[in-house]
Coordinates of C-alpha atoms in Angstrom, one line a residue:
X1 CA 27.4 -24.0 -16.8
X2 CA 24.8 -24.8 -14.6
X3 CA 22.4 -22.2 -13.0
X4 CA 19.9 -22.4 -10.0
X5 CA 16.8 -20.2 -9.2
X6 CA 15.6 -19.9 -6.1
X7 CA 11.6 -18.7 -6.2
X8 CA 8.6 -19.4 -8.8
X9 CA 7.3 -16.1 -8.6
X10 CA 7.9 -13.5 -11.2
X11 CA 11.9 -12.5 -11.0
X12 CA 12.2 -16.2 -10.8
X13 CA 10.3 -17.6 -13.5
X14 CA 11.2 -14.5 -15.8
X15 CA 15.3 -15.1 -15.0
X16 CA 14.5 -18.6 -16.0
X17 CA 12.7 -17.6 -19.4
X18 CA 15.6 -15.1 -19.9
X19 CA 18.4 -17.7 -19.1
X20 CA 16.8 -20.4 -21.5
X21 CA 16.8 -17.6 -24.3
X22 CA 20.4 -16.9 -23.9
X23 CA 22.1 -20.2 -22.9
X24 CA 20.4 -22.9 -25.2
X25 CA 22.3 -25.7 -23.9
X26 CA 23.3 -25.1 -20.0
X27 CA 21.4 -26.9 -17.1
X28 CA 18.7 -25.2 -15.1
X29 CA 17.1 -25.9 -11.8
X30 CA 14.4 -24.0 -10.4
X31 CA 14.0 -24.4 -6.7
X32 CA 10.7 -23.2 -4.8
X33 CA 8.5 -24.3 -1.9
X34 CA 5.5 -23.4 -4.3
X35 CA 4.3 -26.4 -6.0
X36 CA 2.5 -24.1 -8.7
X37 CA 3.0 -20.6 -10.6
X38 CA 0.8 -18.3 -9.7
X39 CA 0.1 -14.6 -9.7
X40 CA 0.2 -13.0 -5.9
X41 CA -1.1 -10.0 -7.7
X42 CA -4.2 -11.3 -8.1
X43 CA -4.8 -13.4 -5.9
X44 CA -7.9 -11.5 -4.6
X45 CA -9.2 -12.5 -7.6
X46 CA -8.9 -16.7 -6.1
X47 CA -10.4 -15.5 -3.0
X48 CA -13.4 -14.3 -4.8
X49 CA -14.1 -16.7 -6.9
X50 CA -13.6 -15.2 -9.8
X51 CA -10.0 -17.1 -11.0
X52 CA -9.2 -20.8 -10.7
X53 CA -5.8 -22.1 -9.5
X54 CA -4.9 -22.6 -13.7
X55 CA -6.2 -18.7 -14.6
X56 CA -3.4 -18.0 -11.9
X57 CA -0.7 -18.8 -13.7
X58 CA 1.1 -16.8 -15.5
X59 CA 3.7 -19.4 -17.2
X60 CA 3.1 -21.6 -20.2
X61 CA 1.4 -25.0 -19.6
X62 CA 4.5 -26.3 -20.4
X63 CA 7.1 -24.0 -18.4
X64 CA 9.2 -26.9 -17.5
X65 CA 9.6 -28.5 -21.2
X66 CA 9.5 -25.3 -23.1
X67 CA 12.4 -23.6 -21.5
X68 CA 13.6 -27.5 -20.4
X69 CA 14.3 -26.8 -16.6
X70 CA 14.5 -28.8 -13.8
X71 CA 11.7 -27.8 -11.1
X72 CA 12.5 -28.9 -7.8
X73 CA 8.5 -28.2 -6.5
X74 CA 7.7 -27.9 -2.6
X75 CA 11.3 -27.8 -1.9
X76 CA 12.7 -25.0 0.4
X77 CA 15.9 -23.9 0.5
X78 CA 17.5 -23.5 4.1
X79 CA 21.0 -22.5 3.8
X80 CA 23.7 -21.8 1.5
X81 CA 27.1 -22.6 0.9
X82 CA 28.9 -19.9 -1.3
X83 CA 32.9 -21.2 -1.1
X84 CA 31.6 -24.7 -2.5
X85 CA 28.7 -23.4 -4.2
X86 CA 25.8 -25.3 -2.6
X87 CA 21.8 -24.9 -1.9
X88 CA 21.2 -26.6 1.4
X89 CA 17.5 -27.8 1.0
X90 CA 15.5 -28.6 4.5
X91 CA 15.8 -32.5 3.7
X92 CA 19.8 -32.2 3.9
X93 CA 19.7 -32.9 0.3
X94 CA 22.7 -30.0 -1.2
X95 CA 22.3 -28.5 -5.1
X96 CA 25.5 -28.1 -6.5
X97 CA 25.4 -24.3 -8.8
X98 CA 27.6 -22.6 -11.1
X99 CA 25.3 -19.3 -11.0
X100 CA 22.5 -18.6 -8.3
X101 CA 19.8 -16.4 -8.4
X102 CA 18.2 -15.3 -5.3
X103 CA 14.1 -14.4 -6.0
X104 CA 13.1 -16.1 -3.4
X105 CA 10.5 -13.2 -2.5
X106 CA 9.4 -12.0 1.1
X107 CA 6.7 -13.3 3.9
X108 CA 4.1 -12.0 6.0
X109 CA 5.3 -10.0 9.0
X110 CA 3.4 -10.1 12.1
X111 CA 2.9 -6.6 13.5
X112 CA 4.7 -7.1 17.3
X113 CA 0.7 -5.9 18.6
X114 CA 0.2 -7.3 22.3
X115 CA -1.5 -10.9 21.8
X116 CA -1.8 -10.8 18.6
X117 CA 1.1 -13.5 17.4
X118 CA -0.9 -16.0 20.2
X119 CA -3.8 -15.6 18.5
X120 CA -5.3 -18.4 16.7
X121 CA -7.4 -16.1 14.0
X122 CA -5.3 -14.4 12.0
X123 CA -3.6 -15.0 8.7
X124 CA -1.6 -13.1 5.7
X125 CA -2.3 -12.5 2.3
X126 CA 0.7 -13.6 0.2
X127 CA -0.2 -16.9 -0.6
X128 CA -2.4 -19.5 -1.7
X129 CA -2.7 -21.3 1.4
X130 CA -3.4 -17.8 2.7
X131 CA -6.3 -17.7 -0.1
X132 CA -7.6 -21.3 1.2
X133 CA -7.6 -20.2 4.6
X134 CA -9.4 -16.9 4.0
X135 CA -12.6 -18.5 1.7
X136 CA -13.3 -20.6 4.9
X137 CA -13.2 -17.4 6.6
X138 CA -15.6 -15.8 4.3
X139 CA -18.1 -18.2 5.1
X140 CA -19.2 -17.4 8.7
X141 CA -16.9 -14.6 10.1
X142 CA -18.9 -11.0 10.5
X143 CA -16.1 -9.0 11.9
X144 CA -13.1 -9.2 9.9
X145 CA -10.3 -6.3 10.3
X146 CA -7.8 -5.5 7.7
X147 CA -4.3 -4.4 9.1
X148 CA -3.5 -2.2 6.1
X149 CA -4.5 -0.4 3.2
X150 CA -1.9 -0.7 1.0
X151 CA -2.9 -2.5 -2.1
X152 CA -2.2 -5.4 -0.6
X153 CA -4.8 -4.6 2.1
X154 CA -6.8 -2.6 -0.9
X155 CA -7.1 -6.0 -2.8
X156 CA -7.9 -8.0 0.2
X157 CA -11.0 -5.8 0.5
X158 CA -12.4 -6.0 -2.8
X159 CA -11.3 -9.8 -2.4
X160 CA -13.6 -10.5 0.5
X161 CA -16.5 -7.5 -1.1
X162 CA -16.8 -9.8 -4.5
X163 CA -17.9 -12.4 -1.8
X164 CA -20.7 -10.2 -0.2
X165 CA -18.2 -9.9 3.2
X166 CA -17.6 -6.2 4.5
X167 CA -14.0 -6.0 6.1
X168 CA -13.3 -2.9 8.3
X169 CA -9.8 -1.4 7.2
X170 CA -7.1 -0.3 9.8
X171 CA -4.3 2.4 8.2
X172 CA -1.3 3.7 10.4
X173 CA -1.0 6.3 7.1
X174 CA -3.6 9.7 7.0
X175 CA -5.2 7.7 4.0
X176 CA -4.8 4.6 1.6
X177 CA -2.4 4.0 -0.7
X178 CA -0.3 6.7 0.8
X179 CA 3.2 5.5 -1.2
X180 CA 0.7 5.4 -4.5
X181 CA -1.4 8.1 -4.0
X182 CA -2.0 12.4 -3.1
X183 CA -4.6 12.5 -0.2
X184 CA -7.0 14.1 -2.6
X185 CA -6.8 10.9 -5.7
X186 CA -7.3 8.4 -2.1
X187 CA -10.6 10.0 -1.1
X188 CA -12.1 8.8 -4.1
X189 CA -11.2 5.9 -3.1
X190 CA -12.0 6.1 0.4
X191 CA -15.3 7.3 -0.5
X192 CA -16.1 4.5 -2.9
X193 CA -15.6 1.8 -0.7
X194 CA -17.3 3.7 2.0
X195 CA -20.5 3.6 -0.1
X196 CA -20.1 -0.1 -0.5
X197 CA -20.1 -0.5 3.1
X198 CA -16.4 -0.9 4.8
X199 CA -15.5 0.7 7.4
X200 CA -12.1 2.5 7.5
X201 CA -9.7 4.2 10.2
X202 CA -7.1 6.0 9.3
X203 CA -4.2 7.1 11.3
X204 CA -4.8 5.0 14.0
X205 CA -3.3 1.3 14.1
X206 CA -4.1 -1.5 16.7
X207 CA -2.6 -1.5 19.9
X208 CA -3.9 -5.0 21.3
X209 CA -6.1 -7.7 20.6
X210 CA -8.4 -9.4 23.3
X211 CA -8.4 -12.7 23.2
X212 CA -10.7 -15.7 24.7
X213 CA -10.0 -18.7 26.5
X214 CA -9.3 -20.7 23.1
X215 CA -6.8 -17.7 22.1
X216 CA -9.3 -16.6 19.5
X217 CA -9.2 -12.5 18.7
X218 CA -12.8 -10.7 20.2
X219 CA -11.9 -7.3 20.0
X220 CA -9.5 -5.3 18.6
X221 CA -8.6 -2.2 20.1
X222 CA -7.1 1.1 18.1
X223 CA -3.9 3.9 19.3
X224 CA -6.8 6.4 20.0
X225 CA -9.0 4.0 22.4
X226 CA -11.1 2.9 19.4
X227 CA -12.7 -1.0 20.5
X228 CA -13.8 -2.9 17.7
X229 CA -15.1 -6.2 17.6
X230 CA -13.4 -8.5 15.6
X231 CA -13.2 -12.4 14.7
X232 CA -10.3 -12.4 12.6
X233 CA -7.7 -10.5 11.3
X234 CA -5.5 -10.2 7.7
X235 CA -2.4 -9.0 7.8
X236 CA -1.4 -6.7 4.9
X237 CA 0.6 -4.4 6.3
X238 CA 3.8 -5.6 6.6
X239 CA 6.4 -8.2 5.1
X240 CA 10.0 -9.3 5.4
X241 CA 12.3 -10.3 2.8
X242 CA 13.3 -14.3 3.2
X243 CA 16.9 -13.9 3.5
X244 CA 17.3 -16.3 6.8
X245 CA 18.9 -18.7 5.3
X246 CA 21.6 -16.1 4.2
X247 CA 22.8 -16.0 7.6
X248 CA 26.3 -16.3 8.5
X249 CA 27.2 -17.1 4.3
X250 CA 29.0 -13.9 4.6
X251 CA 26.5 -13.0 1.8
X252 CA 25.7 -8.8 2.4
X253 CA 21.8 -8.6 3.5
X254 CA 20.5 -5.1 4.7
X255 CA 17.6 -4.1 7.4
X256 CA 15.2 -4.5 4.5
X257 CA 16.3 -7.6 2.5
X258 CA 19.2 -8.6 -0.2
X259 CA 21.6 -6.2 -1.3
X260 CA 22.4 -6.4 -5.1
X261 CA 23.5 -3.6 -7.7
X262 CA 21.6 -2.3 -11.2
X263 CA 23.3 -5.7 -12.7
X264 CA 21.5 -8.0 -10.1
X265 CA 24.6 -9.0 -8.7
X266 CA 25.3 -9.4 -4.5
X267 CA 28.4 -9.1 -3.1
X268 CA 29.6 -12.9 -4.4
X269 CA 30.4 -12.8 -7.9
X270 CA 28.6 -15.9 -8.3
X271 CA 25.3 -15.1 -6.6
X272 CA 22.5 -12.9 -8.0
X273 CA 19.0 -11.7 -6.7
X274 CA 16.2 -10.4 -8.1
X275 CA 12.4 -9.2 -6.9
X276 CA 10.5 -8.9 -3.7
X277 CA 13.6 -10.1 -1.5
X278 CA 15.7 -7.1 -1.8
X279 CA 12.9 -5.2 0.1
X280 CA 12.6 -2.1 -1.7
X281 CA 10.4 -2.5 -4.8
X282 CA 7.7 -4.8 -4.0
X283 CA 5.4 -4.5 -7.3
X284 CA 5.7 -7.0 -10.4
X285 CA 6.9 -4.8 -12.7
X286 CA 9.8 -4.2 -11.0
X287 CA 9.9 -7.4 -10.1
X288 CA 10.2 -9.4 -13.9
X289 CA 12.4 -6.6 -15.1
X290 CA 14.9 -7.4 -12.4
X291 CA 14.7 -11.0 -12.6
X292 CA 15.3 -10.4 -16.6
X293 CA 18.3 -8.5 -16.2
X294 CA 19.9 -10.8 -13.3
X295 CA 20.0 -13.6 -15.7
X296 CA 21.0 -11.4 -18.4
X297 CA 24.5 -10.7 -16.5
X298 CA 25.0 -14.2 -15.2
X299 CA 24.7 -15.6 -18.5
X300 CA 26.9 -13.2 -19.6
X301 CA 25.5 -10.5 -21.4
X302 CA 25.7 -7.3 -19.6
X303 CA 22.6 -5.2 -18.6
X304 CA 21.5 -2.6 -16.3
X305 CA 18.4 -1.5 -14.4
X306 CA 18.7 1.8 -16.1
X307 CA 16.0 1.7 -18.3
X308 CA 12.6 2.4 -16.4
X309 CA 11.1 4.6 -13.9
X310 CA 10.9 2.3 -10.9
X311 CA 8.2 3.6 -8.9
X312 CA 5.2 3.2 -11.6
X313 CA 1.6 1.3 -9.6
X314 CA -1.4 0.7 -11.9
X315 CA -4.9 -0.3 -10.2
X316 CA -7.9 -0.5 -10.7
X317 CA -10.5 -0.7 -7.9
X318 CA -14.2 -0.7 -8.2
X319 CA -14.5 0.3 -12.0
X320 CA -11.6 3.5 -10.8
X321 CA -8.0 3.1 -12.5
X322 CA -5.3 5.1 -11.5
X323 CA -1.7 5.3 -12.0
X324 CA 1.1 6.3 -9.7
X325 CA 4.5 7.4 -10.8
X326 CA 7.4 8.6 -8.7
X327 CA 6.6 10.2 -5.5
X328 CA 3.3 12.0 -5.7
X329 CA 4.0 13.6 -2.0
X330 CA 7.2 15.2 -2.7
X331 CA 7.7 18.6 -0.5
X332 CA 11.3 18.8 -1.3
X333 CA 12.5 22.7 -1.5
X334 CA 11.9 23.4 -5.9
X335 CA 9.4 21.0 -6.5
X336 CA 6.2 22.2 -8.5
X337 CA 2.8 20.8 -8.3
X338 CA 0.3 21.3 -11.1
X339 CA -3.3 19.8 -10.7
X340 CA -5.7 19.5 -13.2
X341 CA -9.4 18.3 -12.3
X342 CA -12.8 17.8 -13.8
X343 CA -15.8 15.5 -12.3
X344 CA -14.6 12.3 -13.7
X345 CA -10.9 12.6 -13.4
X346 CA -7.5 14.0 -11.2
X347 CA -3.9 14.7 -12.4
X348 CA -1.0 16.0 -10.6
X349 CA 2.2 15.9 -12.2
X350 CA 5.7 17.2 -9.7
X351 CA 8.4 18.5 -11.2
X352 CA 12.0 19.4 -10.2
X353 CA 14.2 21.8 -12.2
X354 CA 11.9 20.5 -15.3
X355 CA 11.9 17.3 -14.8
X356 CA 9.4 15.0 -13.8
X357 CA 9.6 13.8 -10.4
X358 CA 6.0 12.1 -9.6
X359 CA 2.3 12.0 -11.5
X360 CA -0.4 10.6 -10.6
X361 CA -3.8 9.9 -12.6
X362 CA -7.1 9.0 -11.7
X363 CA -10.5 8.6 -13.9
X364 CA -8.8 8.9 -17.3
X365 CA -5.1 7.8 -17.6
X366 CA -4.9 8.4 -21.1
X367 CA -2.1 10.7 -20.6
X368 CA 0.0 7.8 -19.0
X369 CA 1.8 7.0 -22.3
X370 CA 3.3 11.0 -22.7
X371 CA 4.4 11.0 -19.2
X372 CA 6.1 7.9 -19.1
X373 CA 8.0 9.4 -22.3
X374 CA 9.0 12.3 -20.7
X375 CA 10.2 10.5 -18.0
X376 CA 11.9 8.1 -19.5
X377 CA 13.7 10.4 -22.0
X378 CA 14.0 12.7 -19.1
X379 CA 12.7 15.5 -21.5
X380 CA 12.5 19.1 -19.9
X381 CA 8.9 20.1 -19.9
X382 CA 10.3 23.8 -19.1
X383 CA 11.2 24.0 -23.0
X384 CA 8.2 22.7 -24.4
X385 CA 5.7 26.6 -24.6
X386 CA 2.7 25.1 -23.3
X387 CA 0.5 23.9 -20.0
X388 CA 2.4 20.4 -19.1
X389 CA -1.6 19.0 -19.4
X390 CA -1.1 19.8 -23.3
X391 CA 1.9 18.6 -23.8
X392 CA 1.7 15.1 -26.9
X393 CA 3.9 13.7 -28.8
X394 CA 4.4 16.0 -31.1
X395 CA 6.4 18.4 -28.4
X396 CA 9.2 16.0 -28.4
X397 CA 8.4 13.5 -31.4
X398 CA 9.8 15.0 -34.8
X399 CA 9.7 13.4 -38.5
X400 CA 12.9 13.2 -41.0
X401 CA 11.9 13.2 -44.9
X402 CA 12.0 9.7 -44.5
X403 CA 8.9 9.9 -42.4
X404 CA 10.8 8.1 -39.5
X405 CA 10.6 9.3 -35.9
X406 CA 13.5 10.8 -33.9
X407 CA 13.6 12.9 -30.6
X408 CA 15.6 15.9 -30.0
X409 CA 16.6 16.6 -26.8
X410 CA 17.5 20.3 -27.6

């Protein structure tokens, strides 16, 4: 057997890890136009100084000997050929493959803003080069816009803050984080980075960008008429699965990215995909778990993407954590919202015929373990007697004689 990977991020590198586990002996070749692992997560943290390329990684120091894989580095893969089971790589050079796994993760997506893909000045923020670009950046622009604030664009702003820089933050959404957060658990936010300084628009986005005679942005102007002045711009607001060299394989792709089912698998038996390309869960957790289970089922032991609540965020900006789970903005017809507050902290938990269909917590998330519990075990908080707040282990948790634990759904 011989498998391929296509991506060094965290599916990829996690469905290597996984395969090496469970096939001792088979050949595997990790393909990726990186030339290092490294964390996209926190790669704010490079920009500000306070990581090095090697506190970036999160694979051993000896990935490629420990788990004995072959890693093609800097190589990109252009095409595919799924009858005869080929990698086309952009030197002509084919990779012959038993199993493939598709992680090859998604790009920046320039926003179609008039002038704004002419202009010289502006750059993502999914990778290192990205990073490299931005530091220089950091240096001697004063008017630096942020398209999005997402945690991408969230991180990007606490990237270039670390470095003394004060970004101004554009946000087509009524406040940040909007698929993370309530509006109420975002104006702490907003209101925390307004005290250190950057300037934020929401519900507004950019309409054009002025450019000078060297096709350098000068001024950025907003939907409402808003002019700003403006030196460079970071896109975080958008990306696009890369799935181009999919095209005309036959291989099924949707508007957002690859298509694959809770086993990882696409619509050739053969072919597998995990992470950012499918273009519908775009956080690491989701991410590893999916790349883990992928090469789980092409090695031959079958698993599903049953066994975790999806839509889970963790962050932590400017000394505030908070966690997101579900959707913390459902209106649907049913659904019941109960807030509890105090100076320091913010909880909201939704729930749908008892169970739990979104939470978030902000200033003290130590009741992030029970709710991930109940929604997990998909426990109905309507039987347990007491405020959903109060609810501990103890509601659903219950000791035999033998002092083991066991939990009874009735």
């Amino acid at each position: 057997m011989k498998y391929v990977v296509l991506g060094s991020s965290a599916a990829g590198v996690n469905g290597v890890r996984e395969l090496r586990k469970l096939d001792k002996n088979s050949e595997i070749v990790l393909i990726s136009k990186d030339k290092a692992i490294y964390s996209r997560c926190i790669l704010h943290q490079y920009l500000s100084g306070e990581r090095n390329m090697e506190q970036l990684c999160f694979a051993e120091q000896d990935f490629e000997q420990l788990y004995k894989v072959n890693w093609m580095k800097g190589r990109s893969c252009v095409g595919l050929k799924p009858r005869e089971k080929l990698v086309l790589l952009e030197d002509g050079e084919e990779v012959s493959y038993d199993k493939l796994l598709i992680a090859t993760g998604s790009h920046t997506f320039v926003p179609p803003v008039k002038n704004l893909k002419e202009a010289k000045n502006v750059v993502g923020f999914r990778n290192i080069e990205d990073m490299e670009v931005l530091k220089e950046v950091a240096k001697k622009a004063e008017n630096i816009i942020v398209m999005g604030a997402g945690l991408v664009g969230m991180d990007c702003a606490v990237g270039f803050l670390e470095l003394g820089v004060k970004v101004t933050m554009v946000e087509m959404a009524g406040w940040l984080l909007s698929k993370q957060l309530d509006e109420r658990a975002a104006k702490t936010y907003q209101d925390a980075f307004e005290k250190q300084g950057i300037r934020q628009y929401y519900g507004v986005g950019i309409s054009e960008v002025i450019l000078d005679e060297e096709q350098m942005i000068r001024e950025a102007v907003l939907t409402d008429g808003t002019r700003l002045p403006c030196d460079y711009v970071v896109v975080t607001a958008g990306v696009r699965s890369n799935v181009e060299f999919l095209e005309g394989t036959g291989i099924e792709t949707s508007r957002f990215g690859l298509l694959y089912d809770e086993t990882g698998k696409t619509s050739d038996d053969n072919i597998y995909g995990a992470g950012d390309v499918s273009g519908t869960s775009p956080i690491w957790p989701v991410a590893v778990k999916e790349g883990i289970v992928a090469a789980s089922n092409m090695a031959g032991v079958p698993r599903k993407m049953t066994d975790f609540f999806a839509s889970k965020s963790t962050m932590n900006f400017l000394g505030i954590p908070s966690m997101s789970l579900g959707d913390v903005n459902c209106g649907d017809e049913g659904v019941t919202a109960e807030v509890k507050e105090t100076k320091d902290s913010y909880k909201k938990i939704l729930h749908k015929d008892g169970k739990i269909v979104g939470a978030v917590l902000q200033g003290d998330l130590a009741y992030g373990g029970i709710l991930q519990q109940l929604i997990a075990r998909k426990i109905d908080v309507r039987k347990v007697k007491k405020p959903i707040f109060d609810i501990d282990y103890s509601d659903f948790f219950h000791i035999k004689e033998n002092f083991e634990f066991y939990f009874d759904e009735a």
